[in-house]
Short mmCIF file of C-alpha atoms and ligand atoms in Angstrom, two decimals:
data_model
loop_
_atom_site.label_atom_id
_atom_site.label_comp_id
_atom_site.label_asym_id
_atom_site.label_seq_id
_atom_site.Cartn_x
_atom_site.Cartn_y
_atom_site.Cartn_z
CA MET I 194 65.50 48.30 3.65
CA SER I 195 66.69 51.36 1.74
CA ILE I 196 65.83 51.98 -1.89
CA SER I 197 68.75 53.34 -3.88
CA PHE I 198 68.96 54.37 -7.52
CA GLU I 199 72.77 54.59 -7.51
CA ASN I 200 74.12 53.66 -10.99
CA ARG I 201 70.58 53.61 -12.39
CA VAL I 202 69.38 55.71 -15.30
CA ALA I 203 65.77 56.91 -15.30
CA ILE I 204 63.63 58.62 -17.91
CA VAL I 205 60.59 60.54 -16.66
CA THR I 206 58.21 61.90 -19.30
CA GLY I 207 56.35 65.11 -18.59
CA ALA I 208 58.80 65.88 -15.77
CA GLY I 209 58.91 69.65 -16.29
CA GLY I 210 56.40 70.20 -13.48
CA GLY I 211 53.87 68.55 -11.18
CA LEU I 212 54.30 64.89 -10.33
CA GLY I 213 56.99 64.17 -12.92
CA ARG I 214 59.24 66.85 -11.44
CA ALA I 215 58.70 65.45 -7.93
CA TYR I 216 59.61 61.91 -9.10
CA ALA I 217 62.70 63.19 -10.93
CA LEU I 218 64.01 65.18 -7.96
CA GLU I 219 63.72 62.20 -5.60
CA LEU I 220 65.20 59.76 -8.13
CA ALA I 221 68.19 62.10 -8.52
CA ALA I 222 68.48 62.56 -4.74
CA ARG I 223 68.70 58.77 -4.46
CA GLY I 224 71.52 58.56 -6.99
CA ALA I 225 69.81 58.11 -10.36
CA LYS I 226 70.92 59.87 -13.50
CA VAL I 227 67.68 61.33 -14.78
CA VAL I 228 66.41 62.34 -18.19
CA ILE I 229 63.80 65.05 -17.82
CA ASN I 230 61.46 64.87 -20.78
CA ASP I 231 58.84 67.56 -21.20
CA PHE I 232 57.60 69.27 -24.33
CA GLY I 233 56.50 72.20 -22.18
CA GLY I 234 52.98 72.64 -23.52
CA SER I 235 49.90 74.07 -21.84
CA ARG I 236 47.42 71.94 -19.90
CA ASP I 237 45.42 71.10 -23.03
CA GLY I 238 48.56 70.04 -24.90
CA SER I 239 49.10 73.07 -27.13
CA GLY I 240 52.35 74.97 -27.62
CA GLY I 241 55.67 73.72 -26.32
CA SER I 242 59.37 74.31 -25.53
CA SER I 243 62.08 72.51 -23.57
CA GLU I 244 62.28 75.34 -21.00
CA ALA I 245 60.26 73.45 -18.33
CA ALA I 246 62.55 70.42 -18.59
CA GLU I 247 65.68 72.58 -18.45
CA LYS I 248 64.53 74.24 -15.22
CA VAL I 249 64.20 70.88 -13.49
CA VAL I 250 67.60 69.80 -14.82
CA ALA I 251 69.10 72.97 -13.31
CA GLU I 252 67.44 72.18 -9.94
CA ILE I 253 68.93 68.67 -9.93
CA ARG I 254 72.39 69.85 -10.97
CA GLU I 255 72.39 72.54 -8.26
CA LYS I 256 72.01 69.75 -5.71
CA GLY I 257 74.91 67.84 -7.26
CA GLY I 258 72.79 65.37 -9.22
CA HIS I 259 73.01 64.26 -12.83
CA ALA I 260 70.30 65.10 -15.33
CA ILE I 261 69.69 66.08 -18.93
CA ALA I 262 66.68 67.73 -20.56
CA ASP I 263 64.69 66.45 -23.49
CA GLY I 264 61.97 68.44 -25.22
CA GLY I 265 60.51 65.48 -27.12
CA ASN I 266 56.78 65.01 -27.61
CA VAL I 267 55.59 61.59 -26.42
CA THR I 268 53.01 61.42 -29.20
CA ARG I 269 55.83 61.24 -31.76
CA PHE I 270 57.59 57.87 -31.80
CA GLU I 271 60.63 59.44 -33.56
CA ASP I 272 60.98 61.82 -30.60
CA MET I 273 60.97 58.89 -28.17
CA GLN I 274 63.56 57.04 -30.26
CA ALA I 275 65.72 60.19 -30.22
CA LEU I 276 65.22 60.45 -26.43
CA VAL I 277 66.45 56.89 -25.99
CA ALA I 278 69.44 57.46 -28.28
CA ARG I 279 70.43 60.58 -26.32
CA THR I 280 70.01 58.81 -22.99
CA LEU I 281 72.24 55.95 -24.11
CA ALA I 282 74.84 58.33 -25.52
CA GLU I 283 74.90 60.32 -22.27
CA PHE I 284 74.41 57.66 -19.60
CA GLY I 285 74.93 54.25 -21.31
CA ARG I 286 71.81 52.40 -20.10
CA ILE I 287 68.12 52.82 -19.19
CA ASP I 288 66.80 51.19 -16.04
CA VAL I 289 63.61 53.09 -15.32
CA LEU I 290 60.90 54.65 -17.46
CA ILE I 291 58.12 56.61 -15.78
CA ASN I 292 55.34 57.33 -18.27
CA ASN I 293 53.90 60.46 -16.72
CA ALA I 294 53.27 63.05 -19.48
CA GLY I 295 49.65 64.06 -19.71
CA ILE I 296 47.08 66.60 -20.83
CA LEU I 297 43.41 67.23 -20.11
CA ARG I 298 40.54 68.30 -22.35
CA ASP I 299 37.54 67.77 -20.08
CA LYS I 300 34.04 68.06 -21.55
CA THR I 301 30.90 65.97 -21.43
CA PHE I 302 30.90 63.32 -24.13
CA ALA I 303 27.99 65.15 -25.79
CA LYS I 304 30.13 68.26 -26.26
CA MET I 305 33.47 66.58 -26.92
CA SER I 306 34.86 66.59 -30.44
CA THR I 307 36.48 63.43 -31.72
CA GLU I 308 39.62 65.56 -32.04
CA ASP I 309 39.61 66.23 -28.26
CA PHE I 310 39.01 62.55 -27.61
CA ARG I 311 41.88 61.51 -29.86
CA ALA I 312 44.34 64.14 -28.55
CA VAL I 313 44.01 62.93 -24.96
CA VAL I 314 44.25 59.24 -25.87
CA ASP I 315 47.24 60.12 -28.04
CA VAL I 316 49.27 61.68 -25.21
CA HIS I 317 48.42 59.28 -22.37
CA LEU I 318 47.97 55.92 -24.05
CA ILE I 319 49.83 56.15 -27.35
CA GLY I 320 52.49 58.38 -25.76
CA SER I 321 53.17 55.78 -23.05
CA ALA I 322 53.24 53.01 -25.67
CA ASN I 323 55.69 55.08 -27.77
CA ALA I 324 58.11 55.71 -24.92
CA THR I 325 57.81 52.11 -23.71
CA LYS I 326 58.40 50.73 -27.20
CA ALA I 327 61.47 52.94 -27.55
CA VAL I 328 63.07 51.60 -24.32
CA TRP I 329 61.81 48.01 -24.63
CA GLU I 330 64.68 46.54 -26.66
CA VAL I 331 67.27 48.28 -24.47
CA MET I 332 65.71 46.83 -21.31
CA ARG I 333 65.31 43.37 -22.83
CA ALA I 334 68.97 43.33 -23.88
CA GLN I 335 70.06 44.49 -20.39
CA GLY I 336 67.83 41.91 -18.69
CA TYR I 337 66.58 44.68 -16.41
CA GLY I 338 63.85 47.29 -16.60
CA ARG I 339 61.29 49.06 -14.47
CA ILE I 340 58.35 50.73 -16.23
CA LEU I 341 55.65 52.73 -14.50
CA MET I 342 52.35 53.65 -16.18
CA THR I 343 50.35 56.56 -14.82
CA SER I 344 46.71 55.59 -14.65
CA SER I 345 43.96 57.40 -12.77
CA THR I 346 40.87 56.88 -10.67
CA SER I 347 39.04 58.41 -13.66
CA GLY I 348 40.09 55.38 -15.70
CA VAL I 349 39.17 52.66 -13.26
CA TYR I 350 36.22 54.24 -11.42
CA GLY I 351 35.11 57.04 -13.78
CA ASN I 352 34.68 60.78 -13.32
CA PHE I 353 32.09 62.99 -15.02
CA GLY I 354 33.40 64.86 -18.07
CA GLN I 355 36.53 62.76 -18.64
CA SER I 356 35.54 60.14 -21.23
CA ASN I 357 38.71 60.73 -23.28
CA TYR I 358 40.97 60.74 -20.23
CA GLY I 359 39.23 57.83 -18.50
CA ALA I 360 39.44 55.67 -21.61
CA ALA I 361 43.16 56.42 -22.02
CA LYS I 362 43.91 55.81 -18.34
CA ALA I 363 42.04 52.48 -18.29
CA GLY I 364 43.97 51.53 -21.42
CA LEU I 365 47.21 51.94 -19.49
CA ILE I 366 46.09 49.27 -17.01
CA GLY I 367 45.58 46.98 -20.00
CA LEU I 368 49.03 47.83 -21.35
CA MET I 369 50.57 47.11 -17.94
CA ASN I 370 48.79 43.75 -17.67
CA VAL I 371 50.12 42.51 -21.01
CA LEU I 372 53.66 43.94 -20.76
CA HIS I 373 53.95 42.33 -17.31
CA PHE I 374 53.84 38.93 -19.05
CA GLU I 375 56.00 39.88 -22.01
CA GLY I 376 58.68 41.55 -19.89
CA ALA I 377 58.89 38.96 -17.09
CA ARG I 378 61.53 36.72 -18.62
CA TYR I 379 63.75 39.74 -19.34
CA GLY I 380 63.70 41.12 -15.81
CA ILE I 381 61.30 43.91 -16.81
CA LYS I 382 58.68 44.81 -14.22
CA VAL I 383 55.68 46.89 -15.19
CA ASN I 384 53.47 48.67 -12.67
CA ALA I 385 51.03 51.56 -12.44
CA VAL I 386 50.41 54.47 -10.14
CA LEU I 387 47.02 56.14 -9.74
CA PRO I 388 47.92 59.48 -8.17
CA THR I 389 45.92 62.24 -6.58
CA ALA I 390 47.86 65.48 -6.27
CA ALA I 391 47.52 69.22 -6.49
CA THR I 392 49.16 70.19 -9.78
CA ARG I 393 48.18 72.51 -12.58
CA MET I 394 46.10 69.59 -13.88
CA THR I 395 43.89 69.48 -10.80
CA GLY I 396 44.37 72.91 -9.21
CA ASP I 397 40.97 74.20 -10.26
CA MET I 398 39.04 71.02 -9.40
CA MET I 399 39.63 71.05 -5.65
CA ASP I 400 39.20 73.49 -2.77
CA GLU I 401 41.99 74.97 -0.59
CA GLU I 402 41.57 72.50 2.24
CA MET I 403 41.80 69.49 -0.11
CA LEU I 404 44.79 70.92 -1.96
CA ARG I 405 46.66 71.28 1.34
CA HIS I 406 46.81 67.49 1.72
CA LEU I 407 47.71 66.85 -1.88
CA ALA I 408 51.36 67.84 -2.38
CA PRO I 409 52.82 65.89 -5.34
CA GLU I 410 55.59 64.73 -2.98
CA ASN I 411 52.98 62.52 -1.28
CA VAL I 412 52.76 60.38 -4.44
CA VAL I 413 56.53 59.93 -4.77
CA PRO I 414 57.00 57.07 -2.24
CA ALA I 415 54.59 54.72 -4.07
CA ALA I 416 55.97 55.62 -7.50
CA LEU I 417 59.60 55.11 -6.49
CA PHE I 418 58.83 51.83 -4.73
CA LEU I 419 57.26 50.60 -7.99
CA VAL I 420 60.39 51.37 -10.03
CA GLY I 421 62.94 50.20 -7.44
CA GLU I 422 65.10 47.10 -7.64
CA GLU I 423 62.75 45.09 -5.40
CA ALA I 424 59.60 46.25 -7.16
CA PRO I 425 56.71 43.85 -7.65
CA SER I 426 55.20 43.59 -11.13
CA ARG I 427 51.68 44.32 -12.40
CA VAL I 428 50.79 46.21 -9.26
CA ALA I 429 48.63 49.33 -9.41
CA LEU I 430 48.96 51.62 -6.40
CA LEU I 431 46.63 54.48 -5.57
CA ALA I 432 48.63 57.21 -3.87
CA GLY I 433 47.94 60.66 -2.48
CA ALA I 434 47.49 62.70 0.70
CA GLY I 435 49.44 60.10 2.66
CA THR I 436 47.33 57.07 1.69
CA VAL I 437 48.73 54.24 -0.41
CA ALA I 438 46.36 51.47 -1.50
CA ARG I 439 46.27 48.77 -4.15
CA MET I 440 43.75 48.94 -7.00
CA ALA I 441 42.74 45.52 -8.26
CA ILE I 442 40.44 44.09 -10.90
CA VAL I 443 38.41 41.15 -9.63
CA GLU I 444 35.69 38.94 -11.05
CA SER I 445 32.75 37.54 -9.18
CA GLU I 446 32.42 33.83 -8.76
CA GLY I 447 29.36 34.05 -10.99
CA VAL I 448 26.78 31.40 -11.71
CA TYR I 449 26.82 28.44 -14.04
CA LEU I 450 23.78 28.31 -16.29
CA PRO I 451 23.13 24.78 -17.47
CA ALA I 452 22.39 24.15 -21.16
CA GLY I 453 18.74 24.89 -21.77
CA ARG I 454 18.77 27.71 -19.17
CA ARG I 455 21.12 30.01 -21.09
CA THR I 456 18.68 32.84 -21.66
CA PRO I 457 18.73 36.57 -20.91
CA GLU I 458 15.90 35.91 -18.47
CA ALA I 459 18.07 33.44 -16.55
CA VAL I 460 20.80 36.09 -16.33
CA ALA I 461 18.25 38.61 -15.04
CA GLU I 462 17.03 36.16 -12.42
CA ALA I 463 20.56 35.38 -11.22
CA PHE I 464 21.81 38.96 -11.54
CA ALA I 465 22.13 39.57 -7.79
CA THR I 466 24.32 36.48 -7.39
CA ILE I 467 26.28 37.25 -10.57
CA SER I 468 26.99 40.77 -9.26
CA SER I 469 27.92 39.77 -5.74
CA LEU I 470 31.61 40.14 -5.01
CA ASP I 471 31.49 37.76 -2.03
CA GLY I 472 34.23 35.25 -2.79
CA SER I 473 35.48 37.30 -5.74
CA ILE I 474 38.64 36.24 -7.53
CA GLU I 475 41.67 38.16 -8.78
CA THR I 476 42.42 36.32 -12.02
CA GLU I 477 46.07 35.66 -12.91
CA ALA I 478 45.70 36.00 -16.70
CA GLY I 479 43.10 36.09 -19.47
CA LEU I 480 43.67 32.39 -20.13
CA ALA I 481 43.19 31.58 -16.45
CA HIS I 482 39.62 32.88 -16.78
CA VAL I 483 39.09 30.58 -19.77
CA ASP I 484 40.40 27.64 -17.70
CA ARG I 485 37.96 28.47 -14.91
CA ILE I 486 34.84 28.61 -17.08
CA ILE I 487 35.80 25.43 -18.94
CA ALA I 488 36.37 23.71 -15.58
CA ASN I 489 32.90 24.87 -14.43
CA ALA I 490 31.34 23.44 -17.60
CA ARG I 491 33.21 20.12 -17.27
CA THR I 492 32.24 19.75 -13.61
CA ALA I 493 28.59 20.43 -14.42
CA GLU I 494 28.65 18.00 -17.34
CA ALA I 495 30.29 15.26 -15.25
CA LYS I 496 27.54 15.68 -12.63
CA GLY I 497 25.04 15.22 -15.49
P1 NAD T 516 51.06 68.44 -15.06
O1 NAD T 516 50.24 69.12 -16.10
O2 NAD T 516 51.71 69.27 -14.00
O3 NAD T 516 52.20 67.56 -15.73
C1 NAD T 516 52.08 66.95 -16.98
C2 NAD T 516 53.33 67.28 -17.76
O4 NAD T 516 53.31 66.54 -19.00
C3 NAD T 516 53.43 68.77 -18.13
O5 NAD T 516 54.66 69.29 -17.64
C4 NAD T 516 53.36 68.78 -19.65
O6 NAD T 516 54.16 69.77 -20.26
C5 NAD T 516 53.84 67.38 -20.00
N1 NAD T 516 53.34 66.94 -21.31
C6 NAD T 516 52.08 67.03 -21.78
N2 NAD T 516 52.00 66.53 -23.02
C7 NAD T 516 53.24 66.10 -23.35
C8 NAD T 516 53.78 65.49 -24.50
N3 NAD T 516 53.01 65.24 -25.57
N4 NAD T 516 55.09 65.16 -24.51
C9 NAD T 516 55.87 65.43 -23.43
N5 NAD T 516 55.41 66.03 -22.31
C10 NAD T 516 54.11 66.35 -22.26
O7 NAD T 516 50.10 67.37 -14.38
P2 NAD T 516 50.36 66.24 -13.25
O8 NAD T 516 49.18 66.28 -12.37
O9 NAD T 516 51.71 66.31 -12.68
O10 NAD T 516 50.20 64.92 -14.13
C11 NAD T 516 51.18 63.93 -14.28
C12 NAD T 516 50.50 62.62 -14.65
O11 NAD T 516 49.70 62.16 -13.55
C13 NAD T 516 49.55 62.73 -15.83
O12 NAD T 516 49.65 61.55 -16.61
C14 NAD T 516 48.19 62.80 -15.19
O13 NAD T 516 47.16 62.36 -16.03
C15 NAD T 516 48.40 61.87 -14.01
N6 NAD T 516 47.43 62.04 -12.95
C16 NAD T 516 47.45 63.14 -12.17
C17 NAD T 516 46.52 63.24 -11.15
C18 NAD T 516 46.53 64.39 -10.22
O14 NAD T 516 45.72 64.37 -9.26
N7 NAD T 516 47.40 65.38 -10.40
C19 NAD T 516 45.54 62.26 -10.97
C20 NAD T 516 45.56 61.14 -11.79
C21 NAD T 516 46.51 61.05 -12.77
#
């Protein structure tokens, strides 16, 4: 099986460097026409110019590929609408959106200003929602779309000093889960990648030996699989250093507390069983969880 992006048009946000650049180069090498968005700011999100995006466009064109640059800021919905309008004017359709733009403002929660919290949520979570909203109607009308959210282990497992970032990255898993349902009937598939790579974002967090394994190119296979024609939907892949794994949210089987035993003390007593993931379940949808707990209650009631 070969994965081609011939005749496909892809937008990659934050593609002026790091992972976004690596995705864009491989998409172009596999035939996609690529829109390189990057507002060219510093790691904390200040400043900005379209120079970073233009450099990547030049790299793609040198190799005979098709690309245009866009200096839009993902936090501004008008910029994302303009990005979509330019993409359609230039290339006529939009098949793939990779929400990749990101910033960091790491601090302990005690020292973090609400402004630093908001700025990070604004770029990762609101920025991804902005870009997705801007392409959504186009993809619905085409009956085809592939959207990739960039989450992080910080979001689903936690990392010290990244409350703003972790909250935003977990939010993207929530956005993926819901858009998976809303996009399904229009041929739109929504997935997430949880990368680990040596970029300017992580360069000072890891030692030489670790960085050696973490070329951004090692994340590209998982990301491109998730935006390809045969992509699954609502799949979150961890990728880096040659390992690709699936991240899943599961719930424990839990315990049923009969009426009259529904006390905090009963929860404390059963806590080991409640917490055990033996026989855990990956739940299909929020309503499927409701069905399960109602079924438990009905079964218990029928037994008397
Ligand atoms: P990076 O800093 O090299 O790339 C991020 C890019 O986004 C930059 O080029 C920056 O200019 C751009 N950007 C920032 N704010 C923007 C905005 N408002 N509008 C448009 N562009 C903007 O870092 P990276 O490591 O390549 O990160 C790419 C994505 O992967 C980010 O979402 C990051 O959170 C995520 N991620 C990275 C790692 C890792 O190990 N590198 C781990 C988990 C998640």
